[in-house]
mmCIF file of C-alpha atoms and ligand atoms in Angstrom:
data_model
loop_
_atom_site.group_PDB
_atom_site.id
_atom_site.type_symbol
_atom_site.label_atom_id
_atom_site.label_comp_id
_atom_site.label_asym_id
_atom_site.label_seq_id
_atom_site.Cartn_x
_atom_site.Cartn_y
_atom_site.Cartn_z
ATOM 1 C CA VAL A 1 16.740 32.800 -3.783
ATOM 2 C CA THR A 2 18.234 32.692 -0.308
ATOM 3 C CA SER A 3 20.317 29.614 0.255
ATOM 4 C CA VAL A 4 19.766 27.825 3.540
ATOM 5 C CA ARG A 5 23.503 28.157 4.195
ATOM 6 C CA ASP A 6 23.258 31.948 4.326
ATOM 7 C CA GLU A 7 20.609 32.057 7.042
ATOM 8 C CA PRO A 8 21.622 30.536 10.382
ATOM 9 C CA GLY A 9 18.077 30.921 11.795
ATOM 10 C CA LEU A 10 16.515 29.301 8.766
ATOM 11 C CA ARG A 11 19.135 26.582 8.861
ATOM 12 C CA SER A 12 18.450 25.621 12.462
ATOM 13 C CA GLU A 13 14.703 25.632 11.727
ATOM 14 C CA THR A 14 15.317 23.314 8.764
ATOM 15 C CA ILE A 15 17.397 21.010 10.949
ATOM 16 C CA ARG A 16 14.747 21.010 13.691
ATOM 17 C CA ARG A 17 12.067 20.001 11.188
ATOM 18 C CA ALA A 18 14.254 17.282 9.688
ATOM 19 C CA ASN A 19 14.946 15.915 13.180
ATOM 20 C CA LEU A 20 11.237 15.886 14.064
ATOM 21 C CA SER A 21 10.704 13.996 10.824
ATOM 22 C CA SER A 22 13.275 11.314 11.598
ATOM 23 C CA ILE A 23 11.755 10.715 15.040
ATOM 24 C CA VAL A 24 8.185 10.453 13.730
ATOM 25 C CA ARG A 25 9.273 8.189 10.832
ATOM 26 C CA GLU A 26 11.093 5.906 13.240
ATOM 27 C CA LEU A 27 8.085 5.590 15.579
ATOM 28 C CA HIS A 28 5.581 5.254 12.705
ATOM 29 C CA ALA A 29 7.548 2.440 11.072
ATOM 30 C CA ASN A 30 8.839 0.562 14.118
ATOM 31 C CA GLY A 31 6.374 1.290 16.907
ATOM 32 C CA PRO A 32 7.058 2.192 20.552
ATOM 33 C CA MET A 33 10.692 2.739 21.405
ATOM 34 C CA SER A 34 12.670 3.906 24.422
ATOM 35 C CA ARG A 35 14.196 7.373 24.332
ATOM 36 C CA SER A 36 17.636 5.792 24.340
ATOM 37 C CA GLY A 37 16.531 3.590 21.407
ATOM 38 C CA LEU A 38 15.619 6.764 19.518
ATOM 39 C CA VAL A 39 19.001 8.279 20.363
ATOM 40 C CA ARG A 40 20.657 5.191 18.866
ATOM 41 C CA ARG A 41 18.438 5.033 15.755
ATOM 42 C CA THR A 42 18.449 8.753 14.871
ATOM 43 C CA GLY A 43 21.969 9.739 15.933
ATOM 44 C CA LEU A 44 20.550 12.777 17.773
ATOM 45 C CA THR A 45 21.785 13.790 21.200
ATOM 46 C CA ARG A 46 19.871 12.921 24.356
ATOM 47 C CA SER A 47 18.994 16.550 25.052
ATOM 48 C CA ALA A 48 17.893 17.188 21.456
ATOM 49 C CA ILE A 49 15.640 14.122 21.608
ATOM 50 C CA ARG A 50 14.143 15.309 24.905
ATOM 51 C CA GLY A 51 13.203 18.703 23.443
ATOM 52 C CA LEU A 52 11.830 17.365 20.187
ATOM 53 C CA ILE A 53 9.750 14.703 21.922
ATOM 54 C CA GLY A 54 8.349 17.410 24.181
ATOM 55 C CA GLU A 55 7.132 19.244 21.081
ATOM 56 C CA LEU A 56 5.651 16.090 19.551
ATOM 57 C CA VAL A 57 3.866 15.190 22.810
ATOM 58 C CA ALA A 58 2.426 18.726 23.067
ATOM 59 C CA GLY A 59 1.287 18.468 19.431
ATOM 60 C CA GLY A 60 -0.445 15.144 20.093
ATOM 61 C CA LEU A 61 1.577 13.055 17.623
ATOM 62 C CA VAL A 62 3.374 10.936 20.197
ATOM 63 C CA ALA A 63 2.899 9.942 23.817
ATOM 64 C CA GLU A 64 5.457 9.118 26.449
ATOM 65 C CA GLY A 65 4.947 6.359 28.979
ATOM 66 C CA PRO A 66 6.802 4.978 31.976
ATOM 67 C CA ALA A 67 10.150 3.331 31.359
ATOM 68 C CA ALA A 68 10.111 -0.286 30.335
ATOM 69 C CA LEU A 69 12.054 -2.630 32.580
ATOM 70 C CA LEU A 70 14.748 -3.676 30.167
ATOM 71 C CA GLY A 71 16.974 -5.494 32.643
ATOM 72 C CA THR A 72 19.894 -3.387 31.458
ATOM 73 C CA PRO A 73 22.080 -1.283 33.719
ATOM 74 C CA GLY A 74 21.681 2.477 33.934
ATOM 75 C CA ARG A 75 18.708 4.758 34.303
ATOM 76 C CA PRO A 76 15.542 3.318 32.693
ATOM 77 C CA SER A 77 14.533 5.261 29.582
ATOM 78 C CA PRO A 78 10.916 6.439 29.046
ATOM 79 C CA VAL A 79 9.070 4.712 26.219
ATOM 80 C CA VAL A 80 7.836 6.882 23.347
ATOM 81 C CA ARG A 81 4.954 5.682 21.202
ATOM 82 C CA PRO A 82 3.130 7.013 18.165
ATOM 83 C CA GLN A 83 -0.309 8.383 19.066
ATOM 84 C CA PRO A 84 -2.761 6.670 16.660
ATOM 85 C CA ASP A 85 -5.412 9.372 17.191
ATOM 86 C CA GLY A 86 -2.883 12.165 16.686
ATOM 87 C CA ALA A 87 -2.782 11.771 12.911
ATOM 88 C CA VAL A 88 -5.383 9.701 11.096
ATOM 89 C CA VAL A 89 -5.693 8.940 7.388
ATOM 90 C CA LEU A 90 -8.632 7.648 5.422
ATOM 91 C CA ALA A 91 -7.571 4.775 3.152
ATOM 92 C CA LEU A 92 -9.707 3.562 0.248
ATOM 93 C CA ASP A 93 -9.209 0.509 -1.946
ATOM 94 C CA ILE A 94 -10.890 -0.074 -5.322
ATOM 95 C CA GLU A 95 -10.445 -3.693 -6.410
ATOM 96 C CA VAL A 96 -12.177 -5.461 -9.269
ATOM 97 C CA ASP A 97 -14.139 -7.647 -6.826
ATOM 98 C CA SER A 98 -14.471 -5.402 -3.782
ATOM 99 C CA LEU A 99 -14.294 -1.922 -2.269
ATOM 100 C CA ALA A 100 -12.851 -1.011 1.124
ATOM 101 C CA ALA A 101 -12.435 1.984 3.421
ATOM 102 C CA ALA A 102 -10.479 2.328 6.645
ATOM 103 C CA PHE A 103 -9.307 4.861 9.186
ATOM 104 C CA ILE A 104 -5.668 4.188 9.977
ATOM 105 C CA GLY A 105 -3.785 5.967 12.739
ATOM 106 C CA LEU A 106 -0.148 7.006 13.065
ATOM 107 C CA GLY A 107 1.961 3.893 13.573
ATOM 108 C CA GLY A 108 -0.170 2.010 11.058
ATOM 109 C CA HIS A 109 -2.971 1.187 13.518
ATOM 110 C CA LEU A 110 -6.106 -0.006 11.767
ATOM 111 C CA LEU A 111 -8.726 1.943 13.739
ATOM 112 C CA ASP A 112 -11.785 0.917 11.769
ATOM 113 C CA HIS A 113 -12.319 -0.883 8.508
ATOM 114 C CA VAL A 114 -15.101 -1.977 6.161
ATOM 115 C CA ARG A 115 -14.929 -4.016 2.928
ATOM 116 C CA ILE A 116 -17.818 -4.956 0.637
ATOM 117 C CA ASP A 117 -17.982 -7.269 -2.365
ATOM 118 C CA ARG A 118 -18.882 -5.676 -5.671
ATOM 119 C CA PRO A 119 -20.024 -7.469 -8.805
ATOM 120 C CA ARG A 120 -17.130 -8.259 -11.118
ATOM 121 C CA GLY A 121 -17.286 -6.268 -14.344
ATOM 122 C CA HIS A 122 -17.373 -2.722 -15.628
ATOM 123 C CA SER A 123 -18.632 0.112 -13.470
ATOM 124 C CA THR A 124 -18.878 3.875 -13.885
ATOM 125 C CA LEU A 125 -16.670 6.215 -11.879
ATOM 126 C CA THR A 126 -19.824 7.798 -10.437
ATOM 127 C CA ALA A 127 -21.112 4.451 -9.164
ATOM 128 C CA ILE A 128 -17.792 3.607 -7.499
ATOM 129 C CA VAL A 129 -17.391 7.041 -5.909
ATOM 130 C CA THR A 130 -20.981 6.833 -4.598
ATOM 131 C CA ASP A 131 -20.272 3.429 -3.036
ATOM 132 C CA LEU A 132 -17.012 4.681 -1.491
ATOM 133 C CA VAL A 133 -18.755 7.711 0.016
ATOM 134 C CA GLU A 134 -21.297 5.356 1.543
ATOM 135 C CA LEU A 135 -18.500 3.264 3.089
ATOM 136 C CA VAL A 136 -16.860 6.385 4.519
ATOM 137 C CA ASP A 137 -20.243 7.438 5.870
ATOM 138 C CA THR A 138 -20.514 4.075 7.625
ATOM 139 C CA LEU A 139 -17.080 4.545 9.186
ATOM 140 C CA ASN A 140 -17.853 8.130 10.194
ATOM 141 C CA ALA A 141 -21.103 7.081 11.829
ATOM 142 C CA ARG A 142 -19.419 4.538 14.064
ATOM 143 C CA SER A 143 -16.075 6.212 14.733
ATOM 144 C CA GLU A 144 -16.521 9.977 14.928
ATOM 145 C CA ARG A 145 -13.335 10.181 16.974
ATOM 146 C CA ALA A 146 -11.196 9.041 14.061
ATOM 147 C CA THR A 147 -11.881 12.063 11.843
ATOM 148 C CA ARG A 148 -10.581 14.426 14.523
ATOM 149 C CA ALA A 149 -7.094 14.621 13.101
ATOM 150 C CA LEU A 150 -7.648 13.575 9.500
ATOM 151 C CA VAL A 151 -4.404 14.424 7.697
ATOM 152 C CA GLY A 152 -4.954 12.903 4.268
ATOM 153 C CA ILE A 153 -6.763 10.433 2.072
ATOM 154 C CA GLY A 154 -4.935 7.598 0.298
ATOM 155 C CA VAL A 155 -6.536 5.587 -2.479
ATOM 156 C CA ALA A 156 -5.436 2.297 -4.036
ATOM 157 C CA VAL A 157 -6.972 1.382 -7.389
ATOM 158 C CA ALA A 158 -6.572 -1.619 -9.665
ATOM 159 C CA GLY A 159 -5.511 0.522 -12.619
ATOM 160 C CA VAL A 160 -2.753 2.610 -14.166
ATOM 161 C CA VAL A 161 -2.564 5.899 -12.258
ATOM 162 C CA ARG A 162 -1.007 9.303 -12.881
ATOM 163 C CA ARG A 163 0.312 10.171 -9.424
ATOM 164 C CA ALA A 164 0.167 13.946 -9.878
ATOM 165 C CA ASP A 165 -3.635 14.230 -9.936
ATOM 166 C CA GLY A 166 -5.018 10.720 -9.474
ATOM 167 C CA LEU A 167 -6.144 10.352 -13.066
ATOM 168 C CA VAL A 168 -6.733 6.670 -13.824
ATOM 169 C CA SER A 169 -5.530 6.380 -17.383
ATOM 170 C CA ARG A 170 -6.522 2.726 -17.710
ATOM 171 C CA ALA A 171 -8.349 0.248 -15.518
ATOM 172 C CA PRO A 172 -9.408 -2.361 -18.083
ATOM 173 C CA ASN A 173 -11.132 -4.633 -15.575
ATOM 174 C CA LEU A 174 -13.306 -1.739 -14.368
ATOM 175 C CA GLY A 175 -13.814 -0.503 -17.934
ATOM 176 C CA TRP A 176 -12.123 2.859 -17.229
ATOM 177 C CA THR A 177 -10.096 5.027 -19.590
ATOM 178 C CA ASP A 178 -8.862 8.467 -18.442
ATOM 179 C CA GLN A 179 -11.147 8.705 -15.419
ATOM 180 C CA PRO A 180 -10.459 11.654 -13.021
ATOM 181 C CA LEU A 181 -10.700 9.597 -9.820
ATOM 182 C CA GLY A 182 -8.648 12.034 -7.692
ATOM 183 C CA ASP A 183 -10.772 15.058 -8.674
ATOM 184 C CA ARG A 184 -14.070 13.253 -8.188
ATOM 185 C CA LEU A 185 -13.098 11.976 -4.744
ATOM 186 C CA ALA A 186 -11.927 15.460 -3.760
ATOM 187 C CA ARG A 187 -15.345 16.821 -4.710
ATOM 188 C CA ALA A 188 -17.153 14.036 -2.877
ATOM 189 C CA LEU A 189 -15.017 13.878 0.273
ATOM 190 C CA GLY A 190 -13.697 17.396 0.631
ATOM 191 C CA ASP A 191 -10.656 19.174 -0.713
ATOM 192 C CA ASP A 192 -9.490 20.383 2.696
ATOM 193 C CA VAL A 193 -7.231 17.349 2.954
ATOM 194 C CA GLN A 194 -4.978 16.110 0.193
ATOM 195 C CA ILE A 195 -5.997 12.996 -1.767
ATOM 196 C CA TYR A 196 -3.262 10.669 -3.014
ATOM 197 C CA VAL A 197 -4.080 7.963 -5.556
ATOM 198 C CA GLY A 198 -1.772 5.079 -6.419
ATOM 199 C CA ASN A 199 -1.823 1.761 -8.204
ATOM 200 C CA GLU A 200 -2.837 -1.062 -5.848
ATOM 201 C CA ALA A 201 0.238 -3.170 -6.636
ATOM 202 C CA ASP A 202 2.617 -0.250 -6.045
ATOM 203 C CA LEU A 203 0.895 0.402 -2.732
ATOM 204 C CA GLY A 204 0.850 -3.285 -1.767
ATOM 205 C CA ALA A 205 4.616 -3.275 -2.375
ATOM 206 C CA LEU A 206 5.007 -0.199 -0.177
ATOM 207 C CA ALA A 207 3.026 -1.845 2.646
ATOM 208 C CA GLU A 208 4.952 -5.140 2.468
ATOM 209 C CA ALA A 209 8.229 -3.200 2.394
ATOM 210 C CA ARG A 210 7.297 -1.050 5.410
ATOM 211 C CA ARG A 211 5.436 -3.541 7.605
ATOM 212 C CA GLY A 212 5.292 -6.937 5.914
ATOM 213 C CA ALA A 213 7.404 -9.640 4.297
ATOM 214 C CA ALA A 214 9.910 -7.249 2.727
ATOM 215 C CA VAL A 215 11.010 -5.063 5.646
ATOM 216 C CA GLY A 216 14.604 -4.070 4.975
ATOM 217 C CA ALA A 217 14.640 -5.368 1.373
ATOM 218 C CA ASP A 218 16.184 -2.677 -0.799
ATOM 219 C CA HIS A 219 15.384 -4.375 -4.131
ATOM 220 C CA MET A 220 11.978 -5.995 -4.101
ATOM 221 C CA LEU A 221 9.391 -7.027 -6.659
ATOM 222 C CA PHE A 222 5.800 -7.419 -5.484
ATOM 223 C CA ILE A 223 3.463 -9.421 -7.705
ATOM 224 C CA THR A 224 -0.231 -9.278 -6.964
ATOM 225 C CA GLY A 225 -3.569 -9.740 -8.617
ATOM 226 C CA GLU A 226 -6.982 -11.254 -8.806
ATOM 227 C CA VAL A 227 -8.577 -10.785 -12.207
ATOM 228 C CA GLY A 228 -5.818 -8.438 -13.329
ATOM 229 C CA VAL A 229 -2.160 -8.839 -12.421
ATOM 230 C CA GLY A 230 0.041 -5.992 -11.242
ATOM 231 C CA GLY A 231 3.521 -5.430 -9.962
ATOM 232 C CA GLY A 232 5.143 -3.014 -7.553
ATOM 233 C CA LEU A 233 8.848 -2.423 -7.479
ATOM 234 C CA ILE A 234 11.146 -1.100 -4.752
ATOM 235 C CA VAL A 235 14.545 -0.109 -6.157
ATOM 236 C CA ASP A 236 17.339 1.084 -3.863
ATOM 237 C CA GLY A 237 14.769 1.301 -1.082
ATOM 238 C CA ARG A 238 12.483 3.603 -3.058
ATOM 239 C CA PRO A 239 9.245 2.881 -4.935
ATOM 240 C CA PHE A 240 9.759 2.765 -8.693
ATOM 241 C CA THR A 241 6.818 4.202 -10.628
ATOM 242 C CA GLY A 242 8.305 5.301 -13.948
ATOM 243 C CA VAL A 243 8.124 8.798 -15.410
ATOM 244 C CA ALA A 244 4.457 9.469 -14.588
ATOM 245 C CA GLY A 245 3.439 6.582 -12.332
ATOM 246 C CA TYR A 246 2.559 4.150 -15.098
ATOM 247 C CA GLY A 247 5.462 1.758 -14.452
ATOM 248 C CA GLY A 248 5.360 -1.747 -13.029
ATOM 249 C CA GLU A 249 2.552 -3.075 -15.244
ATOM 250 C CA VAL A 250 3.971 -6.583 -15.281
ATOM 251 C CA GLY A 251 0.541 -8.075 -15.989
ATOM 252 C CA HIS A 252 0.805 -6.788 -19.545
ATOM 253 C CA VAL A 253 4.205 -8.202 -20.384
ATOM 254 C CA ALA A 254 3.724 -10.601 -23.309
ATOM 255 C CA VAL A 255 4.443 -14.224 -22.341
ATOM 256 C CA ASN A 256 2.427 -16.206 -24.890
ATOM 257 C CA PRO A 257 2.183 -14.984 -28.491
ATOM 258 C CA ASP A 258 -0.387 -17.742 -29.149
ATOM 259 C CA GLY A 259 -2.384 -16.904 -26.025
ATOM 260 C CA LEU A 260 -5.702 -15.262 -25.268
ATOM 261 C CA GLU A 261 -6.773 -11.705 -25.899
ATOM 262 C CA CYS A 262 -6.151 -9.517 -22.861
ATOM 263 C CA SER A 263 -8.457 -6.865 -21.371
ATOM 264 C CA CYS A 264 -5.884 -4.329 -22.629
ATOM 265 C CA GLY A 265 -6.396 -5.455 -26.237
ATOM 266 C CA ALA A 266 -3.055 -7.213 -26.684
ATOM 267 C CA ILE A 267 -2.550 -10.977 -27.046
ATOM 268 C CA GLY A 268 -0.985 -13.289 -24.474
ATOM 269 C CA CYS A 269 -0.228 -10.841 -21.665
ATOM 270 C CA TRP A 270 0.971 -12.464 -18.416
ATOM 271 C CA GLU A 271 -2.410 -11.854 -16.740
ATOM 272 C CA THR A 272 -4.202 -13.877 -19.429
ATOM 273 C CA GLU A 273 -2.167 -16.896 -18.243
ATOM 274 C CA VAL A 274 -2.040 -16.359 -14.476
ATOM 275 C CA GLY A 275 -5.098 -14.202 -13.587
ATOM 276 C CA ALA A 276 -8.079 -15.546 -11.651
ATOM 277 C CA MET A 277 -10.258 -16.032 -14.739
ATOM 278 C CA ARG A 278 -7.690 -18.265 -16.430
ATOM 279 C CA ILE A 279 -7.120 -20.338 -13.287
ATOM 280 C CA LEU A 280 -10.859 -20.979 -13.003
ATOM 281 C CA ARG A 281 -11.136 -21.817 -16.685
ATOM 282 C CA ARG A 282 -8.216 -24.277 -16.414
ATOM 283 C CA ALA A 283 -10.125 -26.018 -13.637
ATOM 284 C CA GLY A 284 -13.189 -26.220 -15.887
ATOM 285 C CA ARG A 285 -15.168 -23.646 -13.909
ATOM 286 C CA THR A 286 -16.965 -20.484 -14.851
ATOM 287 C CA ALA A 287 -16.465 -17.394 -12.734
ATOM 288 C CA VAL A 288 -19.774 -15.962 -11.665
ATOM 289 C CA ARG A 289 -19.494 -15.147 -7.956
ATOM 290 C CA GLY A 290 -16.321 -13.046 -7.918
ATOM 291 C CA ARG A 291 -13.999 -13.800 -5.027
ATOM 292 C CA ALA A 292 -16.134 -16.753 -3.906
ATOM 293 C CA ASP A 293 -15.140 -18.721 -7.047
ATOM 294 C CA ILE A 294 -11.464 -18.658 -6.087
ATOM 295 C CA ASP A 295 -12.374 -19.468 -2.467
ATOM 296 C CA ALA A 296 -14.201 -22.579 -3.720
ATOM 297 C CA LEU A 297 -11.315 -23.614 -5.960
ATOM 298 C CA LEU A 298 -8.809 -23.275 -3.102
ATOM 299 C CA ALA A 299 -11.067 -25.267 -0.786
ATOM 300 C CA ASP A 300 -11.190 -28.052 -3.400
ATOM 301 C CA ALA A 301 -7.414 -27.904 -3.861
ATOM 302 C CA ALA A 302 -6.966 -28.221 -0.095
ATOM 303 C CA ALA A 303 -9.171 -31.330 -0.237
ATOM 304 C CA GLY A 304 -6.937 -32.769 -2.974
ATOM 305 C CA GLU A 305 -9.361 -32.380 -5.899
ATOM 306 C CA PRO A 306 -7.240 -33.257 -9.012
ATOM 307 C CA THR A 307 -8.553 -30.689 -11.551
ATOM 308 C CA ALA A 308 -8.095 -27.874 -9.026
ATOM 309 C CA LEU A 309 -4.519 -29.014 -8.259
ATOM 310 C CA ALA A 310 -3.699 -29.416 -11.972
ATOM 311 C CA ALA A 311 -5.027 -25.918 -12.743
ATOM 312 C CA LEU A 312 -2.870 -24.443 -9.994
ATOM 313 C CA ALA A 313 0.208 -26.395 -11.137
ATOM 314 C CA GLU A 314 -0.162 -25.188 -14.735
ATOM 315 C CA THR A 315 -0.676 -21.650 -13.433
ATOM 316 C CA GLY A 316 2.507 -21.964 -11.370
ATOM 317 C CA ARG A 317 4.422 -22.845 -14.527
ATOM 318 C CA TRP A 318 3.216 -19.639 -16.229
ATOM 319 C CA VAL A 319 3.925 -17.589 -13.118
ATOM 320 C CA GLY A 320 7.503 -18.903 -13.256
ATOM 321 C CA ILE A 321 7.852 -18.202 -16.986
ATOM 322 C CA GLY A 322 6.874 -14.536 -16.536
ATOM 323 C CA LEU A 323 8.852 -14.122 -13.334
ATOM 324 C CA ALA A 324 12.059 -15.508 -14.870
ATOM 325 C CA GLY A 325 12.154 -12.646 -17.383
ATOM 326 C CA LEU A 326 11.535 -10.075 -14.658
ATOM 327 C CA VAL A 327 14.262 -11.521 -12.421
ATOM 328 C CA ASN A 328 16.743 -11.401 -15.305
ATOM 329 C CA VAL A 329 15.939 -7.742 -15.971
ATOM 330 C CA LEU A 330 15.556 -6.441 -12.426
ATOM 331 C CA ASN A 331 17.864 -8.623 -10.278
ATOM 332 C CA PRO A 332 15.651 -8.278 -7.159
ATOM 333 C CA ARG A 333 16.629 -9.697 -3.770
ATOM 334 C CA LEU A 334 13.082 -10.627 -2.916
ATOM 335 C CA VAL A 335 9.922 -11.422 -4.859
ATOM 336 C CA VAL A 336 6.813 -11.122 -2.684
ATOM 337 C CA PHE A 337 3.516 -12.668 -3.767
ATOM 338 C CA GLY A 338 0.418 -10.695 -2.768
ATOM 339 C CA GLY A 339 -3.316 -11.031 -3.354
ATOM 340 C CA LEU A 340 -4.268 -14.166 -5.277
ATOM 341 C CA PHE A 341 -0.604 -15.230 -5.535
ATOM 342 C CA GLU A 342 -0.155 -15.014 -1.774
ATOM 343 C CA ARG A 343 -3.109 -17.393 -1.421
ATOM 344 C CA ILE A 344 -1.917 -19.910 -4.030
ATOM 345 C CA HIS A 345 1.764 -19.727 -3.029
ATOM 346 C CA PRO A 346 1.591 -23.024 -1.047
ATOM 347 C CA TYR A 347 0.555 -24.804 -4.273
ATOM 348 C CA ILE A 348 2.775 -23.046 -6.801
ATOM 349 C CA GLY A 349 5.905 -22.135 -4.788
ATOM 350 C CA PRO A 350 8.056 -25.165 -5.746
ATOM 351 C CA ILE A 351 6.869 -25.049 -9.392
ATOM 352 C CA VAL A 352 7.779 -21.356 -9.660
ATOM 353 C CA ASP A 353 11.207 -22.086 -8.149
ATOM 354 C CA ALA A 354 11.775 -24.886 -10.670
ATOM 355 C CA GLU A 355 10.890 -22.585 -13.600
ATOM 356 C CA LEU A 356 13.266 -19.953 -12.240
ATOM 357 C CA ASP A 357 16.034 -22.586 -11.995
ATOM 358 C CA ARG A 358 15.440 -23.452 -15.636
ATOM 359 C CA ARG A 359 15.054 -19.952 -17.084
ATOM 360 C CA THR A 360 17.014 -17.422 -15.019
ATOM 361 C CA LEU A 361 20.662 -16.518 -15.310
ATOM 362 C CA PRO A 362 22.617 -18.204 -12.488
ATOM 363 C CA ALA A 363 23.834 -15.078 -10.697
ATOM 364 C CA PRO A 364 20.461 -13.297 -10.198
ATOM 365 C CA ARG A 365 18.846 -16.699 -9.511
ATOM 366 C CA ARG A 366 21.189 -17.330 -6.580
ATOM 367 C CA LEU A 367 20.365 -13.949 -5.060
ATOM 368 C CA VAL A 368 16.570 -13.994 -5.282
ATOM 369 C CA ARG A 369 14.030 -15.531 -2.912
ATOM 370 C CA VAL A 370 10.319 -15.884 -3.692
ATOM 371 C CA VAL A 371 8.038 -15.628 -0.639
ATOM 372 C CA ALA A 372 4.369 -15.137 0.168
ATOM 373 C CA GLY A 373 3.337 -11.729 1.518
ATOM 374 C CA VAL A 374 2.044 -11.468 5.079
ATOM 375 C CA LEU A 375 -0.480 -8.626 4.818
ATOM 376 C CA GLY A 376 -3.134 -10.492 2.839
ATOM 377 C CA ALA A 377 -5.951 -8.711 1.042
ATOM 378 C CA GLU A 378 -5.399 -5.493 2.988
ATOM 379 C CA ALA A 379 -1.890 -4.782 1.668
ATOM 380 C CA PRO A 380 -3.067 -2.166 -0.894
ATOM 381 C CA LEU A 381 -5.263 -0.462 1.714
ATOM 382 C CA LEU A 382 -2.340 -0.291 4.172
ATOM 383 C CA GLY A 383 -0.093 1.025 1.388
ATOM 384 C CA ALA A 384 -2.656 3.709 0.505
ATOM 385 C CA ALA A 385 -2.498 4.813 4.140
ATOM 386 C CA GLU A 386 1.310 5.040 3.944
ATOM 387 C CA LEU A 387 0.961 7.299 0.884
ATOM 388 C CA ALA A 388 -1.392 9.613 2.782
ATOM 389 C CA PHE A 389 0.875 9.685 5.861
ATOM 390 C CA GLU A 390 3.905 10.792 3.842
ATOM 391 C CA PRO A 391 3.432 14.591 4.316
ATOM 392 C CA VAL A 392 3.146 14.153 8.106
ATOM 393 C CA LEU A 393 6.239 11.950 8.156
ATOM 394 C CA ALA A 394 8.186 14.337 5.922
ATOM 395 C CA ASP A 395 7.395 17.465 7.948
ATOM 396 C CA PRO A 396 5.560 16.819 11.232
ATOM 397 C CA ALA A 397 6.143 20.429 12.290
ATOM 398 C CA LEU A 398 3.370 21.538 9.926
ATOM 399 C CA TRP A 399 0.908 19.377 11.856
ATOM 400 C CA LEU A 400 2.021 20.475 15.295
ATOM 401 C CA ASN A 401 0.899 24.016 14.593
ATOM 402 C CA ARG A 402 -2.655 23.146 13.708
ATOM 403 C CA SER A 403 -4.992 24.550 16.311
ATOM 404 C CA ASP A 404 -7.854 22.574 17.823
ATOM 405 C CA VAL A 405 -10.188 24.821 15.825
ATOM 406 C CA ASP A 406 -8.571 23.725 12.538
ATOM 407 C CA ILE A 407 -8.840 20.086 13.501
ATOM 408 C CA VAL A 408 -12.495 20.319 14.505
ATOM 409 C CA GLU A 409 -13.297 22.236 11.301
ATOM 410 C CA THR A 410 -11.564 19.552 9.213
ATOM 411 C CA ALA A 411 -13.634 16.881 10.896
ATOM 412 C CA LYS A 412 -16.857 18.822 10.348
ATOM 413 C CA ILE A 413 -16.100 19.388 6.683
ATOM 414 C CA ALA A 414 -15.229 15.741 6.148
ATOM 415 C CA VAL A 415 -18.443 14.625 7.815
ATOM 416 C CA ARG A 416 -20.579 17.215 6.006
ATOM 417 C CA ARG A 417 -19.147 16.306 2.591
ATOM 418 C CA VAL A 418 -19.785 12.671 3.277
ATOM 419 C CA VAL A 419 -23.353 13.306 4.353
ATOM 420 C CA ALA A 420 -24.076 15.680 1.440
HETATM 421 ZN ZN1 ZN B 1 -2.695 -6.914 -21.435
#
């Protein structure tokens, strides 16, 4: 093994690639920035920045525009922006109630997007993959341009995922046990680009941390759900997934030993008290129309309907009971509500805070704030895109060397696989 230290040429190449990475990360996360802004944010010299940006412009990942008039003294500095078409990912989202696909460009630009409702209940892997391929086909048909620089595929799924190969070990609300989602999607969509599969709550957390309510929060807990309830955790600025990616399953923490049987087989899991089905049942309603049932309940709550408000209040109490234990264990700075909890936050926020006051140790209680997310239903989809962008962000140099022929071939393969 040759150490990097022993090889000056190799070392400077490693440094060059790391510097390209910090520039692309900065632009991807924060959007257009002046050259002098990049100098400040990356700590690189002006001349180094000039050379590296030249490479990135030639490789199509960034574009440089005329200087913005900043009203500050000195020579105006050209503005550098991420080039959305320069690196595009396909993001897929498998929820219990819906499926979605999107092309997302560098900088997090949503280029095109389609979401369809699906009937609540169990479904085979084959049926879901077939539906996803159809969605991708729809996107391909109307935005051929977007597949030109496809760099990866990111997938969010409402289940417990092994990151290494995208095996879904459990997705109780889909009826899945040990389903090879990553492999099947690779066969259906093409194995010329890498497919990354993650849990939807982990990916929602990633999206809120990068572009949403939790930007800059180093210790953050994201709670999301519809029928099931999941959690995503950012610890020391990094996603926490456990040994194999199974971590963060807060929906299956026991909160009520006398409660209902959970889809996982245990009794009284948190999601049996705070999931969509229980909220509807508390309000005396049956769930038959999927997402529309919760829409109707929230419309009634907004109109002041007492059973709807009482159901939400009781749900808020159980949200607080479960959250208090998590805050005591994890000491997060921020708790962000996504999905269903983002939508009901206006009704349950004060009740959750009161439960936390009652049940949390004083020191972590003082440090934590509970807020609604800002990315809405698309947080997992946006997080899946971030997962797929990671290789480009980590080493953009690899993508600068792709010839036009490679890119066109990738697009053709993606389209052919989708059509086949
Ligand atoms: Zn459970």
